[in-house]
Amino acid sequence: MPSTSPRLWIVATPLGNPGDLSPRAREVLETADLVLAEDTRRAAALFRRLGLPGRRFLSFYEQNEEERREEVLAALRSGAQVALISDAGTPLVADPGYRLVRACRREGIAVSPVPGASAPVAALSAAGLPPLPFTFLGFLPRDAGGRRALFRAYAAVPGSLVFFERKDRLAESLAVASAILGPREFAICRELTKTHEQFLLGRLEDGAELARDLLGEITVIIGPAEAPPDRADEEAARACLRALLGEGLKPREAAREAHARLTGWSAKELYALIPGLDA
């Protein structure tokens, strides 16, 4: 153990590839007096897969974090070495635990991170989308209204958006994101570090179709908002409309055709220019 004084260790575990467990993380987990885990059965299976000796596990998840905190603090006060892990990756990034860390800080109990795998960072590093700045949204809300509200709140935030989503809600969530965020690049990063790792890159407008029938753990990156195309100047718009009307198109037809040819103008705006073309 790197320390003999009471300490809370925040230990990153592999996303899927056992080789990603760091030597330091192995040392901490091999000797910890108590291991906090969201699901103790999954934690025990992880230890077996990593070749680690069995430890004393204590369930620690969002619904019981409050009641567990005093028990964990008592163990630390008595001199225990406590390790906090998540099901996979770096704890606290999208999991409970920060209130425990805060309580330890208040009491002067040491807290040390043991860095390692992190799905948002791994996805950003290999997707080929702009990594800075980025905003991590964690797991999306379960209800459609909550997802809409979340995307609206972050629509104007610069940079890429990163989040986790369940495979059965992914297509719907991407359709909502497209409607609110507009045209953007995006990536579905699936089964990171595992045998069937996959990166699906494309346009957010096509995201719902790409998301169908996917399996496994999924991290999504939506790229930054795209700058609107340069608007054609008004004189160019007027010239285009005059030419189209000269070809015999009716005003509304000319406005629609000019909209297809010119950047930055709506058909409604172009139609409004027609009465003043002879001015």
Coordinates of C-alpha atoms in Angstrom, one line a residue:
M1 CA 0.0 0.0 0.0
P2 CA 1.4 3.4 -0.9
S3 CA 0.4 4.9 2.4
T4 CA -0.1 3.5 6.0
S5 CA -2.3 6.4 7.2
P6 CA -6.1 6.3 6.8
R7 CA -6.9 7.3 3.3
L8 CA -9.8 7.2 0.8
W9 CA -8.5 6.0 -2.6
I10 CA -10.5 6.9 -5.8
V11 CA -9.4 4.0 -8.0
A12 CA -10.0 3.9 -11.8
T13 CA -10.7 0.4 -13.1
P14 CA -10.6 -0.9 -16.7
L15 CA -13.5 -0.1 -19.1
G16 CA -13.2 -3.6 -20.4
N17 CA -9.6 -4.6 -21.2
P18 CA -8.0 -6.0 -18.0
G19 CA -4.6 -4.8 -19.2
D20 CA -5.6 -1.2 -18.5
L21 CA -5.5 -1.7 -14.7
S22 CA -2.4 0.3 -13.6
P23 CA 0.2 -1.3 -11.3
R24 CA -0.6 1.3 -8.7
A25 CA -4.3 0.6 -8.8
R26 CA -3.6 -3.1 -8.4
E27 CA -1.5 -2.4 -5.4
V28 CA -4.2 -0.3 -3.7
L29 CA -7.0 -2.8 -4.5
E30 CA -4.9 -5.8 -3.3
T31 CA -4.4 -4.3 0.2
A32 CA -7.4 -2.1 0.8
D33 CA -9.3 -2.9 4.0
L34 CA -12.7 -2.0 2.4
V35 CA -13.8 -1.6 -1.2
L36 CA -16.8 0.6 -2.0
A37 CA -18.7 -0.4 -5.1
E38 CA -22.0 0.3 -6.8
D39 CA -22.7 -3.4 -7.3
T40 CA -20.7 -5.7 -5.0
R41 CA -21.4 -8.8 -7.2
R42 CA -20.0 -7.0 -10.2
A43 CA -17.1 -5.8 -8.2
A44 CA -16.3 -9.4 -7.0
A45 CA -16.5 -10.6 -10.6
L46 CA -14.1 -7.8 -11.6
F47 CA -11.6 -8.8 -8.9
R48 CA -11.7 -12.4 -10.1
R49 CA -11.2 -11.3 -13.7
L50 CA -8.3 -9.1 -12.7
G51 CA -6.7 -11.8 -10.6
L52 CA -7.1 -9.8 -7.4
P53 CA -7.7 -11.4 -4.0
G54 CA -11.2 -11.1 -2.6
R55 CA -11.8 -8.1 -0.3
R56 CA -14.5 -6.8 2.0
F57 CA -17.0 -5.1 -0.3
L58 CA -19.6 -2.6 0.7
S59 CA -22.3 -1.4 -1.6
F60 CA -22.1 2.3 -2.3
Y61 CA -24.5 3.9 -4.8
E62 CA -26.6 7.0 -5.3
Q63 CA -29.6 5.8 -3.2
N64 CA -27.6 4.7 -0.2
E65 CA -24.7 7.2 -0.3
E66 CA -26.1 9.3 2.5
E67 CA -26.6 6.4 4.9
R68 CA -23.3 4.7 4.1
R69 CA -21.2 7.9 4.6
E70 CA -21.0 7.7 8.4
E71 CA -20.1 4.0 8.3
V72 CA -17.3 4.7 5.8
L73 CA -16.0 7.7 7.8
A74 CA -16.0 5.6 11.0
A75 CA -13.8 3.0 9.2
L76 CA -11.4 5.7 8.0
R77 CA -11.2 7.2 11.5
S78 CA -10.3 3.8 12.8
G79 CA -7.3 3.7 10.4
A80 CA -8.7 1.8 7.5
Q81 CA -7.6 2.1 3.9
V82 CA -10.7 2.4 1.8
A83 CA -10.9 2.2 -2.0
L84 CA -13.9 3.5 -4.0
I85 CA -14.4 2.0 -7.5
S86 CA -17.2 2.3 -10.1
D87 CA -18.4 -0.5 -12.3
A88 CA -15.9 0.6 -14.9
G89 CA -13.6 3.6 -15.5
T90 CA -13.0 6.5 -13.2
P91 CA -15.3 6.9 -10.2
L92 CA -17.3 10.1 -9.5
V93 CA -17.1 11.3 -13.1
A94 CA -20.7 9.9 -13.6
D95 CA -21.1 8.1 -10.3
P96 CA -21.8 8.9 -6.7
G97 CA -19.0 9.7 -4.3
Y98 CA -18.2 13.4 -4.2
R99 CA -20.2 14.0 -1.0
L100 CA -18.0 11.3 0.7
V101 CA -14.9 13.0 -0.7
R102 CA -16.1 16.4 0.6
A103 CA -16.8 14.9 4.1
C104 CA -13.3 13.4 4.2
R105 CA -11.8 16.8 3.3
R106 CA -13.8 18.5 6.0
E107 CA -12.4 16.0 8.6
G108 CA -8.9 16.1 7.4
I109 CA -8.9 12.5 6.1
A110 CA -6.6 12.1 3.1
V111 CA -8.1 11.4 -0.3
S112 CA -6.0 10.3 -3.3
P113 CA -6.9 9.6 -6.9
V114 CA -5.5 6.6 -8.7
P115 CA -6.0 7.6 -12.3
G116 CA -6.7 5.3 -15.2
A117 CA -9.4 4.5 -17.8
S118 CA -12.1 7.1 -18.4
A119 CA -14.7 6.5 -21.1
P120 CA -15.3 10.2 -22.0
V121 CA -11.5 10.9 -22.4
A122 CA -10.9 7.6 -24.3
A123 CA -13.7 8.5 -26.7
L124 CA -12.5 12.0 -27.3
S125 CA -8.9 10.8 -27.8
A126 CA -9.9 8.5 -30.7
A127 CA -13.0 9.9 -32.3
G128 CA -11.4 12.6 -34.4
L129 CA -13.8 15.4 -33.2
P130 CA -12.6 18.6 -31.6
P131 CA -11.7 17.6 -28.0
L132 CA -11.4 21.1 -26.5
P133 CA -13.3 22.5 -25.0
F134 CA -15.8 19.8 -24.1
T135 CA -18.7 19.4 -21.7
F136 CA -19.5 16.1 -20.1
L137 CA -23.2 15.6 -19.5
G138 CA -23.0 12.2 -17.8
F139 CA -26.0 9.9 -18.3
L140 CA -28.9 11.6 -20.1
P141 CA -32.2 11.9 -18.2
R142 CA -34.5 8.9 -18.7
D143 CA -37.6 10.9 -19.8
A144 CA -37.8 12.6 -23.1
G145 CA -38.7 16.0 -21.6
G146 CA -35.6 15.9 -19.4
R147 CA -33.4 15.2 -22.5
R148 CA -35.0 18.0 -24.4
A149 CA -34.4 20.4 -21.5
L150 CA -30.8 19.3 -21.1
F151 CA -30.0 19.8 -24.8
R152 CA -31.6 23.2 -24.8
A153 CA -29.6 24.2 -21.8
Y154 CA -26.3 23.3 -23.5
A155 CA -27.2 24.3 -27.1
A156 CA -25.2 27.5 -26.9
V157 CA -22.3 26.1 -25.0
P158 CA -19.1 26.2 -27.2
G159 CA -17.2 23.0 -27.8
S160 CA -18.2 19.3 -28.0
L161 CA -20.8 17.6 -25.8
V162 CA -20.1 14.1 -24.4
F163 CA -22.6 11.8 -22.7
F164 CA -23.6 8.2 -22.0
E165 CA -26.8 6.8 -23.3
R166 CA -28.6 3.4 -23.1
K167 CA -28.8 1.6 -26.4
D168 CA -32.6 1.4 -26.3
R169 CA -32.9 5.2 -26.0
L170 CA -30.0 6.2 -28.3
A171 CA -31.9 6.7 -31.6
E172 CA -34.6 8.8 -29.9
S173 CA -32.1 10.9 -28.0
L174 CA -30.0 11.6 -31.1
A175 CA -33.2 12.7 -33.0
V176 CA -34.0 15.1 -30.1
A177 CA -30.4 16.4 -30.1
S178 CA -30.5 17.0 -33.8
A179 CA -33.8 18.9 -33.6
I180 CA -32.4 21.2 -30.9
L181 CA -28.7 21.5 -31.6
G182 CA -28.9 21.6 -35.4
P183 CA -26.4 20.2 -37.9
R184 CA -23.2 19.0 -36.3
E185 CA -20.7 16.2 -36.6
F186 CA -21.0 13.4 -34.1
A187 CA -19.6 10.0 -33.1
I188 CA -21.0 6.9 -31.4
C189 CA -18.1 5.3 -29.5
R190 CA -19.2 1.7 -28.6
E191 CA -17.6 -1.0 -26.4
L192 CA -14.4 1.1 -25.8
T193 CA -11.3 -1.0 -25.2
K194 CA -13.3 -4.3 -25.8
T195 CA -13.1 -6.8 -28.5
H196 CA -15.9 -5.3 -30.5
E197 CA -14.8 -1.6 -30.1
Q198 CA -16.4 0.6 -32.7
F199 CA -16.5 4.2 -33.7
L200 CA -19.4 5.4 -35.9
L201 CA -18.8 8.9 -37.2
G202 CA -21.3 11.0 -39.2
R203 CA -23.7 13.8 -39.2
L204 CA -26.0 14.3 -36.2
E205 CA -28.9 14.7 -38.7
D206 CA -28.4 11.0 -39.6
G207 CA -27.7 9.9 -36.0
A208 CA -31.0 8.2 -35.3
E209 CA -30.5 5.9 -38.3
L210 CA -26.9 5.1 -37.4
A211 CA -27.9 4.3 -33.8
R212 CA -30.4 1.5 -34.6
D213 CA -29.6 -2.0 -33.4
L214 CA -26.4 -1.2 -31.6
L215 CA -25.3 -3.2 -28.6
G216 CA -23.0 -2.6 -25.7
E217 CA -21.8 0.4 -23.6
I218 CA -22.1 3.6 -25.6
T219 CA -20.4 7.0 -25.3
V220 CA -21.6 9.8 -27.6
I221 CA -19.7 12.9 -28.8
I222 CA -21.5 15.7 -30.5
G223 CA -19.2 18.2 -32.1
P224 CA -19.3 22.0 -31.7
A225 CA -22.0 24.1 -33.3
E226 CA -21.2 24.9 -36.9
A227 CA -20.9 28.4 -38.2
P228 CA -23.7 29.4 -40.5
P229 CA -22.7 29.8 -44.2
D230 CA -21.8 33.2 -45.3
R231 CA -24.9 35.1 -46.5
A232 CA -24.9 36.2 -50.1
D233 CA -25.2 40.0 -50.3
E234 CA -28.5 41.6 -51.0
E235 CA -27.6 42.8 -54.4
A236 CA -26.7 39.3 -55.5
A237 CA -30.0 38.1 -54.1
R238 CA -31.9 40.8 -56.1
A239 CA -30.0 39.9 -59.3
C240 CA -30.8 36.2 -58.8
L241 CA -34.5 37.0 -58.3
R242 CA -34.6 39.3 -61.4
A243 CA -33.1 36.6 -63.6
L244 CA -35.6 33.9 -62.3
L245 CA -38.6 36.2 -62.8
G246 CA -37.3 37.0 -66.3
E247 CA -37.4 33.3 -67.1
G248 CA -41.1 33.4 -66.4
L249 CA -41.2 32.0 -62.8
K250 CA -43.9 33.2 -60.5
P251 CA -42.8 35.2 -57.5
R252 CA -43.1 32.3 -55.0
E253 CA -41.4 29.9 -57.4
A254 CA -38.6 32.4 -57.9
A255 CA -38.2 32.8 -54.2
R256 CA -37.9 29.1 -53.6
E257 CA -35.5 28.6 -56.5
A258 CA -33.3 31.5 -55.3
H259 CA -33.3 30.0 -51.8
A260 CA -31.8 26.8 -53.3
R261 CA -29.1 28.8 -55.0
L262 CA -28.2 31.4 -52.4
T263 CA -26.6 30.8 -49.0
G264 CA -28.0 32.5 -45.9
W265 CA -31.4 33.5 -47.2
S266 CA -34.7 32.0 -46.5
A267 CA -37.4 31.7 -49.1
K268 CA -39.6 34.0 -47.1
E269 CA -36.9 36.7 -47.0
L270 CA -36.3 36.4 -50.7
Y271 CA -40.0 36.7 -51.4
A272 CA -40.1 39.9 -49.4
L273 CA -37.5 41.4 -51.7
I274 CA -39.5 40.9 -54.9
P275 CA -41.9 43.9 -54.6
G276 CA -38.9 46.3 -54.4
L277 CA -36.8 44.9 -57.3
D278 CA -37.6 47.8 -59.6
A279 CA -36.8 50.4 -56.9

